[in-house]
mmCIF file of C-alpha atoms and ligand atoms in Angstrom:
data_model
loop_
_atom_site.group_PDB
_atom_site.id
_atom_site.type_symbol
_atom_site.label_atom_id
_atom_site.label_comp_id
_atom_site.label_asym_id
_atom_site.label_seq_id
_atom_site.Cartn_x
_atom_site.Cartn_y
_atom_site.Cartn_z
ATOM 1 C CA UNK A 14 0.000 0.000 0.000
ATOM 2 C CA UNK A 15 1.121 3.554 -0.651
ATOM 3 C CA UNK A 16 1.819 5.864 2.284
ATOM 4 C CA UNK A 17 -1.082 7.010 4.424
ATOM 5 C CA UNK A 18 -2.472 10.502 3.988
ATOM 6 C CA UNK A 19 -4.012 12.192 7.004
ATOM 7 C CA UNK A 20 -6.577 14.951 6.867
ATOM 8 C CA UNK A 21 -4.359 17.407 8.703
ATOM 9 C CA UNK A 22 -0.851 17.867 10.081
ATOM 10 C CA UNK A 23 0.512 20.738 12.169
ATOM 11 C CA UNK A 24 2.606 23.437 10.472
ATOM 12 C CA UNK A 25 5.965 23.692 12.216
ATOM 13 C CA UNK A 26 8.784 26.246 11.950
ATOM 14 C CA UNK A 27 12.417 25.105 11.468
ATOM 15 C CA UNK A 28 13.504 23.306 14.641
ATOM 16 C CA UNK A 29 16.610 25.499 15.134
ATOM 17 C CA UNK A 30 14.499 28.643 15.150
ATOM 18 C CA UNK A 31 12.281 27.337 17.903
ATOM 19 C CA UNK A 32 15.233 25.935 19.853
ATOM 20 C CA UNK A 33 16.950 29.338 19.754
ATOM 21 C CA UNK A 34 13.838 30.921 21.271
ATOM 22 C CA UNK A 35 14.071 28.551 24.251
ATOM 23 C CA UNK A 36 17.576 29.623 25.387
ATOM 24 C CA UNK A 37 16.455 32.863 27.104
ATOM 25 C CA UNK A 38 13.739 30.950 28.969
ATOM 26 C CA UNK A 39 16.366 28.594 30.443
ATOM 27 C CA UNK A 40 18.291 31.648 31.579
ATOM 28 C CA UNK A 41 15.555 33.881 33.012
ATOM 29 C CA UNK A 42 13.196 31.076 34.180
ATOM 30 C CA UNK A 43 10.090 33.096 33.354
ATOM 31 C CA UNK A 44 7.922 30.333 31.882
ATOM 32 C CA UNK A 45 4.371 31.634 32.207
ATOM 33 C CA UNK A 46 2.237 34.418 33.773
ATOM 34 C CA UNK A 47 2.373 36.871 30.863
ATOM 35 C CA UNK A 48 6.105 36.886 30.094
ATOM 36 C CA UNK A 49 8.050 38.709 27.394
ATOM 37 C CA UNK A 50 7.101 36.339 24.543
ATOM 38 C CA UNK A 51 3.448 36.570 25.596
ATOM 39 C CA UNK A 52 3.569 40.374 25.312
ATOM 40 C CA UNK A 53 5.386 40.225 21.978
ATOM 41 C CA UNK A 54 2.957 37.691 20.506
ATOM 42 C CA UNK A 55 -0.026 39.739 21.659
ATOM 43 C CA UNK A 56 1.398 42.796 19.853
ATOM 44 C CA UNK A 57 2.325 40.936 16.681
ATOM 45 C CA UNK A 58 -1.043 39.184 16.450
ATOM 46 C CA UNK A 59 -2.939 42.439 17.028
ATOM 47 C CA UNK A 60 -1.128 43.772 13.943
ATOM 48 C CA UNK A 61 -1.413 40.639 11.843
ATOM 49 C CA UNK A 62 -5.120 40.134 12.516
ATOM 50 C CA UNK A 63 -5.784 43.900 12.150
ATOM 51 C CA UNK A 64 -7.856 44.033 15.337
ATOM 52 C CA UNK A 65 -8.065 46.870 17.907
ATOM 53 C CA UNK A 66 -7.341 44.735 21.012
ATOM 54 C CA UNK A 67 -6.358 41.138 21.658
ATOM 55 C CA UNK A 68 -6.062 38.910 24.717
ATOM 56 C CA UNK A 69 -4.225 35.572 24.531
ATOM 57 C CA UNK A 70 -5.582 32.388 26.111
ATOM 58 C CA UNK A 71 -4.238 28.885 26.710
ATOM 59 C CA UNK A 72 -6.619 27.509 24.072
ATOM 60 C CA UNK A 73 -9.508 28.586 21.873
ATOM 61 C CA UNK A 74 -12.196 26.903 23.921
ATOM 62 C CA UNK A 75 -11.257 28.751 27.106
ATOM 63 C CA UNK A 76 -10.985 31.955 25.074
ATOM 64 C CA UNK A 77 -14.602 31.469 23.974
ATOM 65 C CA UNK A 78 -15.753 30.667 27.505
ATOM 66 C CA UNK A 79 -13.782 33.701 28.700
ATOM 67 C CA UNK A 80 -15.442 35.954 26.126
ATOM 68 C CA UNK A 81 -18.896 34.722 27.181
ATOM 69 C CA UNK A 82 -18.040 35.277 30.849
ATOM 70 C CA UNK A 83 -16.567 38.746 30.248
ATOM 71 C CA UNK A 84 -19.711 39.735 28.313
ATOM 72 C CA UNK A 85 -21.750 39.079 31.487
ATOM 73 C CA UNK A 86 -24.579 37.289 29.692
ATOM 74 C CA UNK A 87 -27.642 35.489 30.995
ATOM 75 C CA UNK A 88 -30.509 33.474 29.511
ATOM 76 C CA UNK A 89 -30.416 32.353 25.891
ATOM 77 C CA UNK A 90 -27.612 32.515 23.345
ATOM 78 C CA UNK A 91 -28.228 31.741 19.669
ATOM 79 C CA UNK A 92 -25.612 29.723 17.779
ATOM 80 C CA UNK A 93 -25.493 27.011 15.105
ATOM 81 C CA UNK A 94 -25.195 23.236 15.428
ATOM 82 C CA UNK A 95 -22.892 22.997 12.394
ATOM 83 C CA UNK A 96 -19.627 23.543 14.263
ATOM 84 C CA UNK A 97 -17.022 21.877 16.444
ATOM 85 C CA UNK A 98 -18.254 20.602 19.837
ATOM 86 C CA UNK A 99 -16.531 23.496 21.615
ATOM 87 C CA UNK A 100 -19.033 26.176 20.541
ATOM 88 C CA UNK A 101 -22.210 24.796 22.122
ATOM 89 C CA UNK A 102 -20.292 23.326 25.092
ATOM 90 C CA UNK A 103 -18.846 26.776 25.897
ATOM 91 C CA UNK A 104 -22.357 28.254 26.081
ATOM 92 C CA UNK A 105 -23.667 25.430 28.278
ATOM 93 C CA UNK A 106 -20.598 25.433 30.549
ATOM 94 C CA UNK A 107 -21.109 29.169 31.138
ATOM 95 C CA UNK A 108 -24.582 28.424 32.516
ATOM 96 C CA UNK A 109 -26.346 29.794 29.438
ATOM 97 C CA UNK A 110 -29.028 28.183 27.274
ATOM 98 C CA UNK A 111 -27.990 27.538 23.668
ATOM 99 C CA UNK A 112 -30.659 28.012 20.992
ATOM 100 C CA UNK A 113 -29.762 26.527 17.613
ATOM 101 C CA UNK A 114 -30.215 28.375 14.324
ATOM 102 C CA UNK A 115 -30.018 26.563 10.975
ATOM 103 C CA UNK A 116 -27.236 27.301 8.478
ATOM 104 C CA UNK A 117 -27.026 28.205 4.800
ATOM 105 C CA UNK A 118 -26.127 25.345 2.444
ATOM 106 C CA UNK A 119 -23.881 27.523 0.277
ATOM 107 C CA UNK A 120 -21.291 28.273 2.969
ATOM 108 C CA UNK A 121 -22.375 26.538 6.201
ATOM 109 C CA UNK A 122 -22.679 29.770 8.216
ATOM 110 C CA UNK A 123 -25.631 30.897 10.336
ATOM 111 C CA UNK A 124 -28.744 31.638 8.254
ATOM 112 C CA UNK A 125 -29.484 35.224 9.224
ATOM 113 C CA UNK A 126 -33.004 34.986 7.719
ATOM 114 C CA UNK A 127 -33.915 32.480 10.470
ATOM 115 C CA UNK A 128 -32.377 34.498 13.297
ATOM 116 C CA UNK A 129 -35.195 36.858 14.290
ATOM 117 C CA UNK A 130 -37.755 34.079 14.785
ATOM 118 C CA UNK A 131 -35.472 32.552 17.472
ATOM 119 C CA UNK A 132 -35.064 35.752 19.517
ATOM 120 C CA UNK A 133 -37.081 35.834 22.762
ATOM 121 C CA UNK A 134 -37.088 38.214 25.734
ATOM 122 C CA UNK A 135 -34.438 35.935 27.283
ATOM 123 C CA UNK A 136 -31.970 36.215 24.388
ATOM 124 C CA UNK A 137 -28.790 38.143 25.272
ATOM 125 C CA UNK A 138 -26.270 37.194 22.590
ATOM 126 C CA UNK A 139 -25.524 35.560 19.240
ATOM 127 C CA UNK A 140 -22.486 33.311 18.723
ATOM 128 C CA UNK A 141 -22.158 32.807 14.940
ATOM 129 C CA UNK A 142 -19.348 30.632 13.569
ATOM 130 C CA UNK A 143 -17.114 31.565 10.606
ATOM 131 C CA UNK A 144 -17.143 27.884 9.763
ATOM 132 C CA UNK A 145 -14.215 26.666 7.559
ATOM 133 C CA UNK A 146 -13.085 30.315 7.632
ATOM 134 C CA UNK A 147 -16.168 31.338 5.588
ATOM 135 C CA UNK A 148 -17.315 34.784 6.725
ATOM 136 C CA UNK A 149 -20.806 35.051 8.171
ATOM 137 C CA UNK A 150 -23.168 37.767 6.979
ATOM 138 C CA UNK A 151 -21.720 40.085 9.622
ATOM 139 C CA UNK A 152 -23.669 43.093 8.325
ATOM 140 C CA UNK A 153 -27.122 41.478 8.688
ATOM 141 C CA UNK A 154 -26.204 39.825 12.003
ATOM 142 C CA UNK A 155 -24.894 43.169 13.274
ATOM 143 C CA UNK A 156 -28.076 45.058 12.436
ATOM 144 C CA UNK A 157 -30.344 42.400 13.969
ATOM 145 C CA UNK A 158 -28.186 42.439 17.113
ATOM 146 C CA UNK A 159 -28.431 46.198 17.275
ATOM 147 C CA UNK A 160 -32.206 46.171 16.816
ATOM 148 C CA UNK A 161 -32.670 43.762 19.754
ATOM 149 C CA UNK A 162 -29.770 44.963 21.927
ATOM 150 C CA UNK A 163 -27.826 41.688 21.700
ATOM 151 C CA UNK A 164 -24.083 41.043 21.999
ATOM 152 C CA UNK A 165 -22.333 39.286 19.109
ATOM 153 C CA UNK A 166 -19.392 37.008 19.873
ATOM 154 C CA UNK A 167 -17.967 35.248 16.840
ATOM 155 C CA UNK A 168 -16.415 31.806 16.924
ATOM 156 C CA UNK A 169 -13.595 32.674 14.504
ATOM 157 C CA UNK A 170 -11.568 29.557 15.386
ATOM 158 C CA UNK A 171 -11.259 28.699 11.676
ATOM 159 C CA UNK A 172 -10.792 32.235 10.398
ATOM 160 C CA UNK A 173 -7.194 33.172 11.253
ATOM 161 C CA UNK A 174 -5.990 35.848 8.831
ATOM 162 C CA UNK A 175 -9.270 36.099 6.925
ATOM 163 C CA UNK A 176 -10.258 39.609 5.857
ATOM 164 C CA UNK A 177 -13.610 40.928 4.674
ATOM 165 C CA UNK A 178 -13.443 43.879 2.284
ATOM 166 C CA UNK A 179 -9.897 44.439 3.571
ATOM 167 C CA UNK A 180 -10.875 44.466 7.269
ATOM 168 C CA UNK A 181 -9.687 41.865 9.773
ATOM 169 C CA UNK A 182 -12.482 39.370 10.438
ATOM 170 C CA UNK A 183 -11.952 39.881 14.186
ATOM 171 C CA UNK A 184 -13.162 43.472 13.968
ATOM 172 C CA UNK A 185 -16.815 42.466 13.572
ATOM 173 C CA UNK A 186 -19.189 42.038 16.507
ATOM 174 C CA UNK A 187 -18.249 42.699 20.137
ATOM 175 C CA UNK A 188 -15.630 39.951 20.365
ATOM 176 C CA UNK A 189 -14.144 37.170 18.229
ATOM 177 C CA UNK A 190 -12.421 34.009 19.399
ATOM 178 C CA UNK A 191 -9.471 32.583 17.470
ATOM 179 C CA UNK A 192 -7.970 29.129 18.012
ATOM 180 C CA UNK A 193 -4.249 28.382 17.700
ATOM 181 C CA UNK A 194 -4.626 24.629 18.124
ATOM 182 C CA UNK A 195 -2.015 22.452 16.404
ATOM 183 C CA UNK A 196 -4.424 21.628 13.562
ATOM 184 C CA UNK A 197 -5.369 25.215 12.754
ATOM 185 C CA UNK A 198 -3.843 27.467 10.066
ATOM 186 C CA UNK A 199 -1.654 29.180 12.701
ATOM 187 C CA UNK A 200 -0.675 27.306 15.860
ATOM 188 C CA UNK A 201 0.937 27.799 19.254
ATOM 189 C CA UNK A 202 0.588 23.996 19.897
ATOM 190 C CA UNK A 203 -2.503 24.807 21.985
ATOM 191 C CA UNK A 204 -3.640 28.401 22.230
ATOM 192 C CA UNK A 205 -6.246 30.975 21.421
ATOM 193 C CA UNK A 206 -7.251 34.608 21.703
ATOM 194 C CA UNK A 207 -10.167 36.965 22.036
ATOM 195 C CA UNK A 208 -10.163 40.019 19.763
ATOM 196 C CA UNK A 209 -12.323 42.932 20.933
ATOM 197 C CA UNK A 210 -12.943 46.682 20.677
ATOM 198 C CA UNK A 211 -14.179 47.911 24.066
ATOM 199 C CA UNK A 212 -11.073 48.736 26.202
ATOM 200 C CA UNK A 213 -13.056 47.864 29.345
ATOM 201 C CA UNK A 214 -12.872 44.236 28.301
ATOM 202 C CA UNK A 215 -9.082 44.203 28.758
ATOM 203 C CA UNK A 216 -9.315 43.889 32.549
ATOM 204 C CA UNK A 217 -12.355 41.613 32.446
ATOM 205 C CA UNK A 218 -10.658 39.121 30.124
ATOM 206 C CA UNK A 219 -7.449 39.302 32.172
ATOM 207 C CA UNK A 220 -9.419 38.464 35.311
ATOM 208 C CA UNK A 221 -11.081 35.507 33.611
ATOM 209 C CA UNK A 222 -7.780 33.901 32.625
ATOM 210 C CA UNK A 223 -5.793 34.663 35.805
ATOM 211 C CA UNK A 224 -8.078 33.905 38.769
ATOM 212 C CA UNK A 225 -9.351 37.476 39.036
ATOM 213 C CA UNK A 226 -6.056 38.382 40.711
ATOM 214 C CA UNK A 227 -5.697 42.155 40.337
ATOM 215 C CA UNK A 228 -2.521 42.582 42.397
ATOM 216 C CA UNK A 229 -0.735 40.761 45.195
ATOM 217 C CA UNK A 230 -3.438 41.527 47.730
ATOM 218 C CA UNK A 231 -6.570 41.955 45.591
ATOM 219 C CA UNK A 232 -8.745 39.258 44.042
ATOM 220 C CA UNK A 233 -11.797 40.975 42.588
ATOM 221 C CA UNK A 234 -13.351 38.483 40.159
ATOM 222 C CA UNK A 235 -14.114 34.767 39.926
ATOM 223 C CA UNK A 236 -11.623 33.796 37.241
ATOM 224 C CA UNK A 237 -10.005 30.531 36.254
ATOM 225 C CA UNK A 238 -6.632 29.724 34.724
ATOM 226 C CA UNK A 239 -6.317 30.079 30.969
ATOM 227 C CA UNK A 240 -2.885 31.649 30.516
ATOM 228 C CA UNK A 241 -0.793 31.063 27.392
ATOM 229 C CA UNK A 242 2.709 30.087 28.517
ATOM 230 C CA UNK A 243 6.080 31.196 27.138
ATOM 231 C CA UNK A 244 6.789 27.936 25.258
ATOM 232 C CA UNK A 245 3.456 28.303 23.469
ATOM 233 C CA UNK A 246 4.132 31.991 22.757
ATOM 234 C CA UNK A 247 7.595 31.140 21.352
ATOM 235 C CA UNK A 248 6.004 28.605 18.980
ATOM 236 C CA UNK A 249 3.533 31.291 17.917
ATOM 237 C CA UNK A 250 6.245 33.874 17.267
ATOM 238 C CA UNK A 251 8.117 31.375 15.054
ATOM 239 C CA UNK A 252 5.018 30.201 13.185
ATOM 240 C CA UNK A 253 3.843 33.766 12.604
ATOM 241 C CA UNK A 254 6.966 34.396 10.473
ATOM 242 C CA UNK A 255 5.842 31.599 8.145
ATOM 243 C CA UNK A 256 2.062 31.841 8.213
ATOM 244 C CA UNK A 257 1.765 33.710 4.892
ATOM 245 C CA UNK A 258 3.773 30.902 3.301
ATOM 246 C CA UNK A 259 1.554 28.279 4.957
ATOM 247 C CA UNK A 260 -1.537 29.987 3.537
ATOM 248 C CA UNK A 261 0.027 30.254 0.058
ATOM 249 C CA UNK A 262 0.796 26.498 0.115
ATOM 250 C CA UNK A 263 -2.764 25.751 1.195
ATOM 251 C CA UNK A 264 -4.094 27.885 -1.652
ATOM 252 C CA UNK A 265 -2.088 25.963 -4.262
ATOM 253 C CA UNK A 266 -3.411 22.643 -2.899
ATOM 254 C CA UNK A 267 -6.947 23.999 -2.672
ATOM 255 C CA UNK A 268 -6.795 25.207 -6.299
ATOM 256 C CA UNK A 269 -5.604 21.770 -7.423
ATOM 257 C CA UNK A 270 -8.575 20.098 -5.703
ATOM 258 C CA UNK A 271 -10.937 22.531 -7.440
ATOM 259 C CA UNK A 272 -9.311 21.968 -10.813
ATOM 260 C CA UNK A 273 -9.549 18.172 -10.453
ATOM 261 C CA UNK A 274 -13.024 17.842 -8.896
ATOM 262 C CA UNK A 275 -15.116 20.911 -9.743
ATOM 263 C CA UNK A 276 -16.646 19.579 -12.936
ATOM 264 C CA UNK A 277 -17.707 16.235 -11.458
ATOM 265 C CA UNK A 278 -21.499 15.850 -11.181
ATOM 266 C CA UNK A 279 -22.503 15.279 -7.570
ATOM 267 C CA UNK A 280 -19.476 16.983 -6.027
ATOM 268 C CA UNK A 281 -20.541 20.363 -4.690
ATOM 269 C CA UNK A 282 -18.095 22.995 -3.452
ATOM 270 C CA UNK A 283 -19.015 25.604 -0.874
ATOM 271 C CA UNK A 284 -19.288 29.176 -2.167
ATOM 272 C CA UNK A 285 -18.044 31.559 0.529
ATOM 273 C CA UNK A 286 -18.526 35.307 0.173
ATOM 274 C CA UNK A 287 -16.632 36.753 -2.782
ATOM 275 C CA UNK A 288 -15.726 39.923 -0.831
ATOM 276 C CA UNK A 289 -13.622 37.934 1.682
ATOM 277 C CA UNK A 290 -9.950 36.954 1.368
ATOM 278 C CA UNK A 291 -9.850 33.295 2.458
ATOM 279 C CA UNK A 292 -7.251 31.364 4.486
ATOM 280 C CA UNK A 293 -7.877 27.911 2.976
ATOM 281 C CA UNK A 294 -8.244 26.399 6.432
ATOM 282 C CA UNK A 295 -10.200 23.367 5.207
ATOM 283 C CA UNK A 296 -11.156 21.643 1.972
ATOM 284 C CA UNK A 297 -14.812 20.718 2.451
ATOM 285 C CA UNK A 298 -16.894 19.202 -0.362
ATOM 286 C CA UNK A 299 -20.440 17.842 -0.435
ATOM 287 C CA UNK A 300 -21.250 14.506 -2.041
ATOM 288 C CA UNK A 301 -24.769 14.669 -3.519
ATOM 289 C CA UNK A 302 -25.631 10.983 -3.840
ATOM 290 C CA UNK A 303 -28.374 11.320 -6.511
ATOM 291 C CA UNK A 304 -25.863 12.836 -8.915
ATOM 292 C CA UNK A 305 -22.622 11.230 -7.747
ATOM 293 C CA UNK A 306 -24.090 7.732 -7.739
ATOM 294 C CA UNK A 307 -22.828 6.800 -4.296
ATOM 295 C CA UNK A 308 -23.028 8.476 -0.927
ATOM 296 C CA UNK A 309 -20.627 10.287 1.367
ATOM 297 C CA UNK A 310 -20.120 7.345 3.719
ATOM 298 C CA UNK A 311 -19.186 5.056 0.812
ATOM 299 C CA UNK A 312 -16.579 7.560 -0.416
ATOM 300 C CA UNK A 313 -15.241 7.926 3.121
ATOM 301 C CA UNK A 314 -14.922 4.141 3.516
ATOM 302 C CA UNK A 315 -13.386 3.578 0.068
ATOM 303 C CA UNK A 316 -10.628 6.131 0.658
ATOM 304 C CA UNK A 317 -10.010 4.883 4.171
ATOM 305 C CA UNK A 318 -9.366 1.422 2.720
ATOM 306 C CA UNK A 319 -6.587 3.020 0.628
ATOM 307 C CA UNK A 320 -5.008 4.735 3.634
ATOM 308 C CA UNK A 321 -6.482 8.154 2.850
ATOM 309 C CA UNK A 322 -8.162 9.535 5.942
ATOM 310 C CA UNK A 323 -10.900 12.094 5.341
ATOM 311 C CA UNK A 324 -13.109 13.666 7.981
ATOM 312 C CA UNK A 325 -16.871 14.002 8.234
ATOM 313 C CA UNK A 326 -16.475 17.529 9.539
ATOM 314 C CA UNK A 327 -19.179 18.281 10.844
ATOM 315 C CA UNK A 328 -21.031 15.062 11.554
ATOM 316 C CA UNK A 329 -22.869 14.604 13.833
ATOM 317 C CA UNK A 330 -24.205 18.128 14.426
ATOM 318 C CA UNK A 331 -24.523 19.365 18.026
ATOM 319 C CA UNK A 332 -28.270 18.626 18.272
ATOM 320 C CA UNK A 333 -27.465 14.946 17.629
ATOM 321 C CA UNK A 334 -24.792 14.546 20.339
ATOM 322 C CA UNK A 335 -25.801 12.001 22.976
ATOM 323 C CA UNK A 336 -25.479 14.731 25.628
ATOM 324 C CA UNK A 337 -27.799 17.143 23.763
ATOM 325 C CA UNK A 338 -30.352 14.975 21.914
ATOM 326 C CA UNK A 339 -33.161 15.608 24.390
ATOM 327 C CA UNK A 340 -32.400 19.281 24.842
ATOM 328 C CA UNK A 341 -32.680 20.000 21.105
ATOM 329 C CA UNK A 342 -35.343 17.433 20.161
ATOM 330 C CA UNK A 343 -37.674 20.178 18.872
ATOM 331 C CA UNK A 344 -35.109 22.228 16.913
ATOM 332 C CA UNK A 345 -35.699 22.520 13.164
ATOM 333 C CA UNK A 346 -32.321 22.277 11.433
ATOM 334 C CA UNK A 347 -32.908 20.704 8.014
ATOM 335 C CA UNK A 348 -29.985 22.350 6.194
ATOM 336 C CA UNK A 349 -27.466 21.565 8.917
ATOM 337 C CA UNK A 350 -28.639 17.946 9.002
ATOM 338 C CA UNK A 351 -28.367 17.622 5.228
ATOM 339 C CA UNK A 352 -24.906 19.193 5.078
ATOM 340 C CA UNK A 353 -23.685 16.887 7.842
ATOM 341 C CA UNK A 354 -24.796 13.849 5.776
ATOM 342 C CA UNK A 355 -23.011 15.055 2.625
ATOM 343 C CA UNK A 356 -19.866 16.804 3.770
ATOM 344 C CA UNK A 357 -16.319 15.474 3.605
ATOM 345 C CA UNK A 358 -13.224 17.463 4.420
ATOM 346 C CA UNK A 359 -10.259 16.423 2.310
ATOM 347 C CA UNK A 360 -6.594 16.352 3.378
ATOM 348 C CA UNK A 361 -5.173 19.882 3.493
ATOM 349 C CA UNK A 362 -2.110 21.143 5.325
ATOM 350 C CA UNK A 363 0.784 23.366 4.412
ATOM 351 C CA UNK A 364 3.308 20.655 3.479
ATOM 352 C CA UNK A 365 0.917 18.255 1.743
ATOM 353 C CA UNK A 366 2.276 17.356 -1.724
ATOM 354 C CA UNK A 367 0.408 18.122 -4.941
ATOM 355 C CA UNK A 368 0.815 14.484 -5.976
ATOM 356 C CA UNK A 369 -0.986 13.468 -2.789
ATOM 357 C CA UNK A 370 -3.873 15.744 -3.776
ATOM 358 C CA UNK A 371 -3.910 14.013 -7.158
ATOM 359 C CA UNK A 372 -4.030 10.612 -5.484
ATOM 360 C CA UNK A 373 -6.936 11.690 -3.245
ATOM 361 C CA UNK A 374 -8.797 13.061 -6.298
ATOM 362 C CA UNK A 375 -8.164 9.905 -8.372
ATOM 363 C CA UNK A 376 -9.572 7.766 -5.568
ATOM 364 C CA UNK A 377 -12.654 9.977 -5.136
ATOM 365 C CA UNK A 378 -13.347 9.970 -8.888
ATOM 366 C CA UNK A 379 -13.033 6.172 -8.983
ATOM 367 C CA UNK A 380 -15.881 5.872 -6.464
ATOM 368 C CA UNK A 381 -18.359 7.812 -8.699
ATOM 369 C CA UNK A 382 -20.941 5.712 -10.509
HETATM 370 C C1 LIG B 6 -10.799 24.384 17.231
HETATM 371 C C2 LIG B 6 -12.140 24.985 17.475
HETATM 372 C C3 LIG B 6 -12.525 25.499 18.732
HETATM 373 C C4 LIG B 6 -11.732 25.321 19.977
HETATM 374 O O1 LIG B 6 -10.428 25.727 19.892
HETATM 375 P P1 LIG B 6 -9.268 24.970 20.723
HETATM 376 O O2 LIG B 6 -8.110 25.863 20.526
HETATM 377 O O3 LIG B 6 -9.102 23.620 20.113
HETATM 378 O O4 LIG B 6 -9.708 24.904 22.155
HETATM 379 C C5 LIG B 6 -13.747 26.137 18.823
HETATM 380 N N1 LIG B 6 -14.567 26.258 17.773
HETATM 381 C C6 LIG B 6 -14.253 25.754 16.565
HETATM 382 C C7 LIG B 6 -15.211 25.941 15.427
HETATM 383 C C8 LIG B 6 -13.045 25.074 16.385
HETATM 384 O O5 LIG B 6 -12.757 24.520 15.206
#
């Protein structure tokens, strides 16, 4: 059998560059608690992401929980089920009630036309997801939020470096969470951040991630521990030097997939907004069984048998999780359900070879009937 191909693989800087960053840490022994690399990474990411303010976290999930806590919400929060488990879990773990909104089949983001019917007197916020790095309709979501006095906190975990009409995607809404997990476009091994505008959030987010400790003798908020450490920050500083190259490599691979598969009946590509500059975070396609002749699960199994590991990302959707089935039994989510039955994400990472893309495409095309 030929070598295995995995769906993702972390981008890593040259080993010597990272190793050189470690030397000062061995000398000064400042390993965590907002050290020099932490401060430098916060500055550099604020610039790179073109956001007004940024607060680093130990991972994206805790950044999202931190954003929800800092927003001081109560009651109901509207989000979508077509996302990673983290999104809905963060809302529930913050003691809030998630309400699920269906998504649009063309890009997988929250369907803003269904939003108003889900708003009640208990609704306090909307948590839309820039799924696969596809930008939500931030304009429509923003005006609905304004009309009803709701906060908007974006799950931008997939959207590192994405811009919309030249503006950083993290500038929309009240806050945006980014993830720097090993499998994301930019990584700090584990890590994340909240981007925000209101300067008052600086202290609130700091409290959330460092036990509410204000100074040596003052603890004035119920915070947890979600600090990004210096080894993570060093990885981020190294990876940030290469991230434009990583994205360029992803684009070349993405374009090859499109070239090889776009004309095949029954393979549908997502169509994200044309006014956004993408980051090629994922390579999702939909298998439409009536036209393709076989279904998504058959394609998944056939490629697996050849050592090519795809992902059904996102299947199941949140309303189908064993822990949530009863809670969301009444939710109407036909588009999210259908997408989750048809979607496959194909291997895509910065050092994947073009010939591997060709092999994946050959195998997919062989399964068509
Ligand atoms: C990765 C991810 C998260 C969580 O980020 P971590 O850094 O892994 O904690 C949240 N939401 C979405 C959509 C993600 O893909």
